[in-house]
XYZ file of C-alpha atoms in Angstrom:
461
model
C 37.811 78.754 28.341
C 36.009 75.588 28.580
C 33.417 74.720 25.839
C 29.633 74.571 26.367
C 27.920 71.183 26.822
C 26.654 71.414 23.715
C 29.485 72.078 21.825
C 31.212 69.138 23.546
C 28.737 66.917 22.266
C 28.754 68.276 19.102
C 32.708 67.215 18.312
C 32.013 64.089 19.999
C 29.166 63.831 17.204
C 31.246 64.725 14.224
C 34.297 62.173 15.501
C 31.409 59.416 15.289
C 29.855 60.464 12.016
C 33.062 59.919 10.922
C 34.258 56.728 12.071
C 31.005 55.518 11.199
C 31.574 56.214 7.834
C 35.291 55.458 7.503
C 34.713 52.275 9.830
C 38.208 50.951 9.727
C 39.865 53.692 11.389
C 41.349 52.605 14.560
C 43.967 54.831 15.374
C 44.111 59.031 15.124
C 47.444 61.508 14.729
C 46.777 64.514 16.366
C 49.407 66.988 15.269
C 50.433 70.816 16.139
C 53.221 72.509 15.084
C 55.744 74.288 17.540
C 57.162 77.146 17.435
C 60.542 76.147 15.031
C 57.800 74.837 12.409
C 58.468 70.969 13.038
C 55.495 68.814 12.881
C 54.505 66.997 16.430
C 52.025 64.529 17.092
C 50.502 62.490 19.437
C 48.507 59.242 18.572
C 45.777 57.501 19.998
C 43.250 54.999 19.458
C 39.527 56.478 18.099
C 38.552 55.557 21.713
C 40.780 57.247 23.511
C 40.157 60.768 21.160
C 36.705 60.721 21.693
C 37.288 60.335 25.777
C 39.245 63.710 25.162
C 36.419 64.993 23.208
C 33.838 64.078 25.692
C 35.733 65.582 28.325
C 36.448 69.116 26.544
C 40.122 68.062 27.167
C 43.439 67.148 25.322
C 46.949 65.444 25.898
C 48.973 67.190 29.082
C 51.348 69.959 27.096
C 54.325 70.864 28.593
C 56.988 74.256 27.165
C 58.788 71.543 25.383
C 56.232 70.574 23.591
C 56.376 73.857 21.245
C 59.737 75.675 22.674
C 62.644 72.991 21.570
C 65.424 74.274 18.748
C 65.046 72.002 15.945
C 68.820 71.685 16.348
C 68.130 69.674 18.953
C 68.832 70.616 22.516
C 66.126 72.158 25.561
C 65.751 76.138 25.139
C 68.105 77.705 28.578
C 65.347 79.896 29.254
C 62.712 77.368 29.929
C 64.522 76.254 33.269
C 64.782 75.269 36.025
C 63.738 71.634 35.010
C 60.308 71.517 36.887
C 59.309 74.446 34.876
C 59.796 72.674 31.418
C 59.238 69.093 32.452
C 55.337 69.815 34.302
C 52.257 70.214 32.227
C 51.463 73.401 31.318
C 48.560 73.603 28.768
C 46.971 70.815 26.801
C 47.132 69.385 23.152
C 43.484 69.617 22.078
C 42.430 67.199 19.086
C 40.027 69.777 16.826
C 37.948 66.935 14.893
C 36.746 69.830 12.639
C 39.780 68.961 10.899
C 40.102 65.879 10.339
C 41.285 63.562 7.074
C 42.556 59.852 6.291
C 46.375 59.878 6.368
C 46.679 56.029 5.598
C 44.919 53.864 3.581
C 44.974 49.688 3.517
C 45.314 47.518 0.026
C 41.649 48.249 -0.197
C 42.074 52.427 -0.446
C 40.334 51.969 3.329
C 41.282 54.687 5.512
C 42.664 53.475 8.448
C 44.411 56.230 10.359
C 42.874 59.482 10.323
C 44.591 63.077 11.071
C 43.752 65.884 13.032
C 44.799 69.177 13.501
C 45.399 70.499 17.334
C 45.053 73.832 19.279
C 47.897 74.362 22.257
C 46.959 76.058 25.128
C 50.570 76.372 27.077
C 50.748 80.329 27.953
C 49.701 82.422 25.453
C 51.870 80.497 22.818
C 48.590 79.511 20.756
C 49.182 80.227 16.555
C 46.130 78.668 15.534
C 43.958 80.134 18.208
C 45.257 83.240 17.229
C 44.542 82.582 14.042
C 41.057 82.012 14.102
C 40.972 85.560 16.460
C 42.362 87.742 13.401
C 40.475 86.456 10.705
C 37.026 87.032 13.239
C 38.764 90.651 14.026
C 39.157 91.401 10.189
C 35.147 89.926 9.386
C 33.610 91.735 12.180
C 35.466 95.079 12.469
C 36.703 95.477 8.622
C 33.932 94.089 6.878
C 37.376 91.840 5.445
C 36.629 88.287 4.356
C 40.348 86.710 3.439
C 41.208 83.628 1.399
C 44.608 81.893 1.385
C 46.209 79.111 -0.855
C 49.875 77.302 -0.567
C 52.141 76.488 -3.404
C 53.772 73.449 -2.127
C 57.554 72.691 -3.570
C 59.127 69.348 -2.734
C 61.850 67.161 -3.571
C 62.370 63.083 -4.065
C 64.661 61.159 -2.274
C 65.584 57.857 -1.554
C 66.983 56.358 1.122
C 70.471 55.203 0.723
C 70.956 52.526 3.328
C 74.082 53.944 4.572
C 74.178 55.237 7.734
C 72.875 58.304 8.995
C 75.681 60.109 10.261
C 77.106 59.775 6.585
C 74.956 60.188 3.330
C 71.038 59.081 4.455
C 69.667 60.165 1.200
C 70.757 59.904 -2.414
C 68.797 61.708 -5.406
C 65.647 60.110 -7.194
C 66.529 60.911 -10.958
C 68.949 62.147 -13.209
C 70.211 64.384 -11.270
C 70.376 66.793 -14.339
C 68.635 70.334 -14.541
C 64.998 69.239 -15.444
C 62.093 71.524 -17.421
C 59.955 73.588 -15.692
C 56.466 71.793 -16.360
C 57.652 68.519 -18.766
C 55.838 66.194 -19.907
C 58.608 63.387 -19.043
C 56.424 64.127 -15.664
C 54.145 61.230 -16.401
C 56.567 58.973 -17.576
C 58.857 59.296 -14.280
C 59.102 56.932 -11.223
C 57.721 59.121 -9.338
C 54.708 59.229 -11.451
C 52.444 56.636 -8.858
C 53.288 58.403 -5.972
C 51.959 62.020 -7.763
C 48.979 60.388 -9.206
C 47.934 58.816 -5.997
C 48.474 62.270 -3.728
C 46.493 63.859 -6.609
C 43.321 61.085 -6.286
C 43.588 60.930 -2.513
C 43.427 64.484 -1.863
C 39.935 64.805 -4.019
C 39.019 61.839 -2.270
C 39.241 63.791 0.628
C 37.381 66.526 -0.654
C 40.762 68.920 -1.586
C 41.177 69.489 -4.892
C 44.398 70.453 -5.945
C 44.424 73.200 -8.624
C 47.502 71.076 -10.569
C 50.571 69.516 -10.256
C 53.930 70.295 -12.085
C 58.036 69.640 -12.453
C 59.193 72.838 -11.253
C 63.306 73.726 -11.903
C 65.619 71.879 -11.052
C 66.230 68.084 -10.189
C 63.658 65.769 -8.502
C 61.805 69.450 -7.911
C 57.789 68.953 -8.184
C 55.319 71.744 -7.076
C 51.283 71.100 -6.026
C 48.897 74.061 -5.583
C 46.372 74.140 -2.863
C 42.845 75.785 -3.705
C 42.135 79.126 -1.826
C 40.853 78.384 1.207
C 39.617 80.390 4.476
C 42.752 80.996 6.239
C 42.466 78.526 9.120
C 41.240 75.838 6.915
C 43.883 76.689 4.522
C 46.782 76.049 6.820
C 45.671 73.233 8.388
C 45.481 71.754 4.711
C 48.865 72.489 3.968
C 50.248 71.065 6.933
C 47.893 67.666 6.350
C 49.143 67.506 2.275
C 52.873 67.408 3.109
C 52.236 64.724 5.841
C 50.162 63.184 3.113
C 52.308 63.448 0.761
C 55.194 62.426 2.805
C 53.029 59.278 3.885
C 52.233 58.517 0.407
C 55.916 58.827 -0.883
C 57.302 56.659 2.053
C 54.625 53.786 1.255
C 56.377 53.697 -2.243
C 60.153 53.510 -0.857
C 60.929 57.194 -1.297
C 61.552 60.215 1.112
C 60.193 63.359 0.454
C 61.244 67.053 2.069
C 60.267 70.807 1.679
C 63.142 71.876 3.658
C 64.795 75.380 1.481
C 68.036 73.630 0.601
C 67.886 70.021 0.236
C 71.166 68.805 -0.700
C 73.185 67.934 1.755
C 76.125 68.092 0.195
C 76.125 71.812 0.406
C 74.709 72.659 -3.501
C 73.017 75.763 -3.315
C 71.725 75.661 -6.653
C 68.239 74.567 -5.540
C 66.002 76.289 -4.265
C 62.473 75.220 -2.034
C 59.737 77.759 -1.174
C 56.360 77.585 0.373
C 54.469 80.424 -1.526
C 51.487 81.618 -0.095
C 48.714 83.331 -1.668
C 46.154 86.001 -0.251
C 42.713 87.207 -1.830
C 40.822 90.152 0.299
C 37.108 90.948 -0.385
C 35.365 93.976 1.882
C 31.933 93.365 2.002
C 31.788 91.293 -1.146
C 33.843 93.586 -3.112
C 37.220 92.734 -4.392
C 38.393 96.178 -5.602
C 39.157 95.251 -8.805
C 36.637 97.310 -10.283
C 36.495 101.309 -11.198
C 34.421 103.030 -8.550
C 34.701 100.503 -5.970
C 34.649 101.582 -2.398
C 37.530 98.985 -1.628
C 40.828 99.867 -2.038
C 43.710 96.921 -1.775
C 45.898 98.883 -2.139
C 45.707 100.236 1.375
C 45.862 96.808 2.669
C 49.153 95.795 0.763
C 50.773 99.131 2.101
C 50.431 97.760 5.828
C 51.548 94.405 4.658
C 54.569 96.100 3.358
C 55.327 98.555 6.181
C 55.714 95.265 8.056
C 56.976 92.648 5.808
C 60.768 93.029 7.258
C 59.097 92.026 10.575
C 57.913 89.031 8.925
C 60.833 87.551 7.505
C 62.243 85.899 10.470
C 58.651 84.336 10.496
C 58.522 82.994 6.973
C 61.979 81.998 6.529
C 62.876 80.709 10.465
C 65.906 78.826 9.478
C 69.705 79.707 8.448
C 69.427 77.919 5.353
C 66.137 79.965 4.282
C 68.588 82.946 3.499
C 70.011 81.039 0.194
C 66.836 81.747 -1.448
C 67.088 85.890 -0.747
C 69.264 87.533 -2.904
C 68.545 89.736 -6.467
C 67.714 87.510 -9.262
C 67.350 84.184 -7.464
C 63.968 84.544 -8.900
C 62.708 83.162 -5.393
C 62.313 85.410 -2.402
C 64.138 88.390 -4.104
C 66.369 90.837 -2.651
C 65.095 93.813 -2.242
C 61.721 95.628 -0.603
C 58.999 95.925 -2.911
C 56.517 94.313 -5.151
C 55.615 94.302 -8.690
C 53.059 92.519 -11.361
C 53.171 89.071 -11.588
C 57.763 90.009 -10.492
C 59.313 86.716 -8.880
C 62.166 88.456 -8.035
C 60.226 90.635 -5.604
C 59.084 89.285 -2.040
C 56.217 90.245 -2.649
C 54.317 89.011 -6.342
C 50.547 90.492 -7.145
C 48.669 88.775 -9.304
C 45.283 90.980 -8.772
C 44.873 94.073 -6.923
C 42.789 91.933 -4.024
C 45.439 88.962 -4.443
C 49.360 88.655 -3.639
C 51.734 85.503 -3.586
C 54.587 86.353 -0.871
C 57.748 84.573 -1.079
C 59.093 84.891 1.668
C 57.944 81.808 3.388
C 59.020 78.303 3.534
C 58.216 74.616 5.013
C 60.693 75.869 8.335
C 57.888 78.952 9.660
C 55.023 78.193 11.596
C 52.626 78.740 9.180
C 50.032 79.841 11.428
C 51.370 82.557 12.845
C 53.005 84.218 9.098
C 49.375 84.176 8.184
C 48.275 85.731 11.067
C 50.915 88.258 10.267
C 50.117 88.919 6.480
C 46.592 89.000 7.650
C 47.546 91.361 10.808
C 49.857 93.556 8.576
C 46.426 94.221 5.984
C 43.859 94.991 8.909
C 47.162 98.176 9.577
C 46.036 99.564 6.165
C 47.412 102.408 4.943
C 48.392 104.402 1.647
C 50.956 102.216 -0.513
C 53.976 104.221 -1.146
C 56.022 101.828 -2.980
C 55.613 101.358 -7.203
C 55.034 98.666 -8.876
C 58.510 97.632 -10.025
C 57.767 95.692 -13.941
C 61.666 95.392 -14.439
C 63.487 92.706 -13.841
C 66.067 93.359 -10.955
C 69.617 92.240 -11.691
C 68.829 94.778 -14.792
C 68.303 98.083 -12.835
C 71.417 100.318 -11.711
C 71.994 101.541 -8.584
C 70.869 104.969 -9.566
C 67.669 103.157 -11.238
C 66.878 100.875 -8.180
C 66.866 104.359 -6.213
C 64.435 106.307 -8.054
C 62.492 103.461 -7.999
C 62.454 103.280 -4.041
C 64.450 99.916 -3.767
C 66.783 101.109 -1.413
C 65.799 98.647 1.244
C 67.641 95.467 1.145
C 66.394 92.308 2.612
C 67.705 90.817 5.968
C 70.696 88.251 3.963
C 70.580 86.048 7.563
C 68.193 84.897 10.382
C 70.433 86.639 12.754
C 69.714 89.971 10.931
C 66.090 89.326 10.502
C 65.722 88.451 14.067
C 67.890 91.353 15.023
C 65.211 93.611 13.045
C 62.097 92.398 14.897
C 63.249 95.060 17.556
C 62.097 97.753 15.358
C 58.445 97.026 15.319
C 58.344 94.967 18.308
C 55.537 96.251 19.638
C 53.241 95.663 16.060
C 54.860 91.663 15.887
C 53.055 91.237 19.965
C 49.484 93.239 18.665
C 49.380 90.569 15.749
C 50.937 87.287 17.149
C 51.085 87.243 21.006
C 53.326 88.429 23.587
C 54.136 85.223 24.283
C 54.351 83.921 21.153
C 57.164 86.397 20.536
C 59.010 86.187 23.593
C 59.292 82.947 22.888
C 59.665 82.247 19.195
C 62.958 84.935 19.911
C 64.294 83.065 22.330
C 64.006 79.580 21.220
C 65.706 80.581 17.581
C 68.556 82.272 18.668
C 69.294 79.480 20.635
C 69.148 77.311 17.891
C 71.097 79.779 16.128
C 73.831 79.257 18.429
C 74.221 75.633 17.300
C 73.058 76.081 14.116
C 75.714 78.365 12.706
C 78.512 76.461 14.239
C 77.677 73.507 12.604
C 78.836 72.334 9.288
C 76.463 72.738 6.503
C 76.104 69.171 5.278
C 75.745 68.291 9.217
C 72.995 70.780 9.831
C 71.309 69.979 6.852
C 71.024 65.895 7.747
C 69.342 67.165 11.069
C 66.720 69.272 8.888
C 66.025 67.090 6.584
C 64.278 64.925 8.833
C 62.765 67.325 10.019
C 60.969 69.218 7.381
């Protein structure tokens, strides 16, 4: 659907109001994010975006543009080769979101990032998206806010080549504190500081930063945000952040398991947290007409369906498992539990685990947010002991019987048994494809040797 003349002119409007007052932008990013979670982007000059704008149009998309394994490789189902190699949608720059990504010796921005809508079939996450959250305002009465926790690790390039060991460890390499002071006194102090100050700059400001476990581990909290907005933040901090760290000589990544070397010890996750309010209300109260509850219960009769969503890569499984205190192992939820997939903090507000820096985050938010508009009674207890402590008889009568998918083959097996619920919320396209284009890269990925696999991904992500 083509947008009215008015509208047109309007995002033409905004992209000037901008570069008026950030004059030294020249050049913009435009990035979307396909359907294996990598980042792509297109760049033009400020000229050439508002041409786009002007014309209610966008770059020529073709399938591979959101249907390539990450593994590298072109998806078998997307031939014969005219098929994949034609335009098929368009790459539409959405100046409504838009931020500096690079700054000059003066703290001028000079390039300027925006986030994108796709258009090729009906493969369109953030379009779909904004649909949900305007289903859940104007049928529900449901006004949703979402926030990211944001774990990353340091790096620095080695020098060596990249077929043998591209990255070597900023630090110690020791078990650090969760939260120590040592923090400010690190070498990676300038390049958390500055991410910090641009990001308020910006007008995002990050609720705090910390050392989380483990080596080189640091964490930054987004602010709740409405969900659209939200996401598209996320996705413009870790570029930023990954800009910011590269300007100072170091490489950055979110990707689960980030030694290449095979050590599973740490672990990488991409919380996210969701607030509901129903016509102002946030339940929390006695006598109020709005019960969360209800809304968690649909989350949870669907959060198997998810996982393949949240955790869309083979080394996303090392963090499910009982007691890993990350995605946990077992179906269920509990007060303020990290070793539950599922972590309530209020009775209108949830962190879920399962998620990390390899999903498209647009579409496991549509999910979560899809899974709460199917409310209905919550049958599972609020577990308030910690896991690896329960028996077997104990984890019964408490209803954890349900184990979580240990593999993306298994999870991606299970999307078969609510099929039909994953299309309602995401697409039929979006599914058909999403399932086709990771078990390819299943194919390659679990032949390849870890450290090999996890070079490729680490660029990546």
């Amino acid at each position: 659907m083509s947008a009215s003349p008015s509208a047109t002119a309007s995002k033409v409007e905004a992209l000037k109001a901008y570069v008026a007052a950030n004059p030294a932008v020249k050049t913009i990013i435009t990035q979307w994010i396909d359907l294996c979670g990598v980042g792509r982007c297109r760049t033009a000059s400020v000229q050439r975006i508002e041409q786009l704008l002007a014309q209610d149009g966008g770059f020529n998309q073709t399938p591979l543009d959101m249907s390539i394994p990450a593994t590298g490789g072109i998806n078998n189902d997307l031939f014969p080769p005219p098929y994949f190699t034609q335009p098929r949608g368009q790459i539409k720059p959405d100046v409504g979101f838009i931020h500096g990504i690079d700054r000059d010796a003066n703290g001028q921005v000079t390039t300027a990032y925006v986030a994108a809508d796709t258009t090729w079939e009906a493969v369109v996450p953030r379009a779909n998206l904004r649909r949900l959250v305007q289903e859940a305002q104007e049928k529900h009465d449901l006004t949703f806010l979402v926030g990211f926790e944001l774990e990353f690790c340091f790096f620095r390039p080695s020098g060596s080549a990249p077929e043998t060991d591209p990255f070597t460890l900023v630090g110690s390499g020791l078990p650090d504190i969760y939260n120590t002071s040592l923090t400010h006194r690190s070498e990676v102090w300038p390049v958390l500081k500055e991410v910090i100050e641009t990001l308020a700059d910006e007008g995002i400001i990050v609720e705090q930063m910390n050392k989380e476990f483990g080596p080189s581990m640091y964490e930054t909290a987004l602010p709740p945000l409405p969900p659209l907005q939200s996401v598209d933040t996320y996705y413009y901090a870790m570029e930023l952040i990954k800009t910011i760290a590269h300007k100072h000589g170091y490489v950055v990544t979110f990707y689960p398991t980030p030694f290449i070397d095979g050590v599973d010890e740490q672990k990488v996750g991409q919380h996210i947290h969701l607030s509901a309010t129903k016509g102002g209300e946030d339940g929390r109260q006695e006598g109020s007409s709005f019960n969360p509850d209800e809304l968690l219960g649909g989350i949870m009769s669907h959060l198997l369906t998810l996982m393949p969503i949240g955790l869309a890569q083979v080394d996303s499984y090392q963090r499910v498992g009982i007691g890993a205190i990350a995605t946990g192992g077992l179906l269920g939820w509990g007060d303020h539990h990290r070793d539950m997939p599922v972590r309530r903090i209020h009775r209108n507000h949830w962190e879920f685990r399962c998620h990390d820096v390899t999903s498209n985050a647009y579409a496991m938010v549509s999910g979560l947010i899809a899974a709460a508009l199917d409310a209905k009674p919550l049958t599972f207890p609020n577990i308030q002991v910690f896991t690896p402590m329960l028996s077997e008889e104990q984890r019964k009568e408490l209803s954890l019987t349900t184990p979580l998918p240990a593999t993306l083959r298994e999870a991606l097996d299970g999307i078969e048994n609510d099929r039909e619920w994953l299309e309602s919320a995401l697409g039929k396209d979006y599914v058909k494809w999403f399932v086709s284009t990771k078990k390819q890269e299943l194919e390659t990925a679990e032949k390849m040797e870890t450290v090999a696999r996890r070079k490729i991904m680490l660029h990546h992500f």
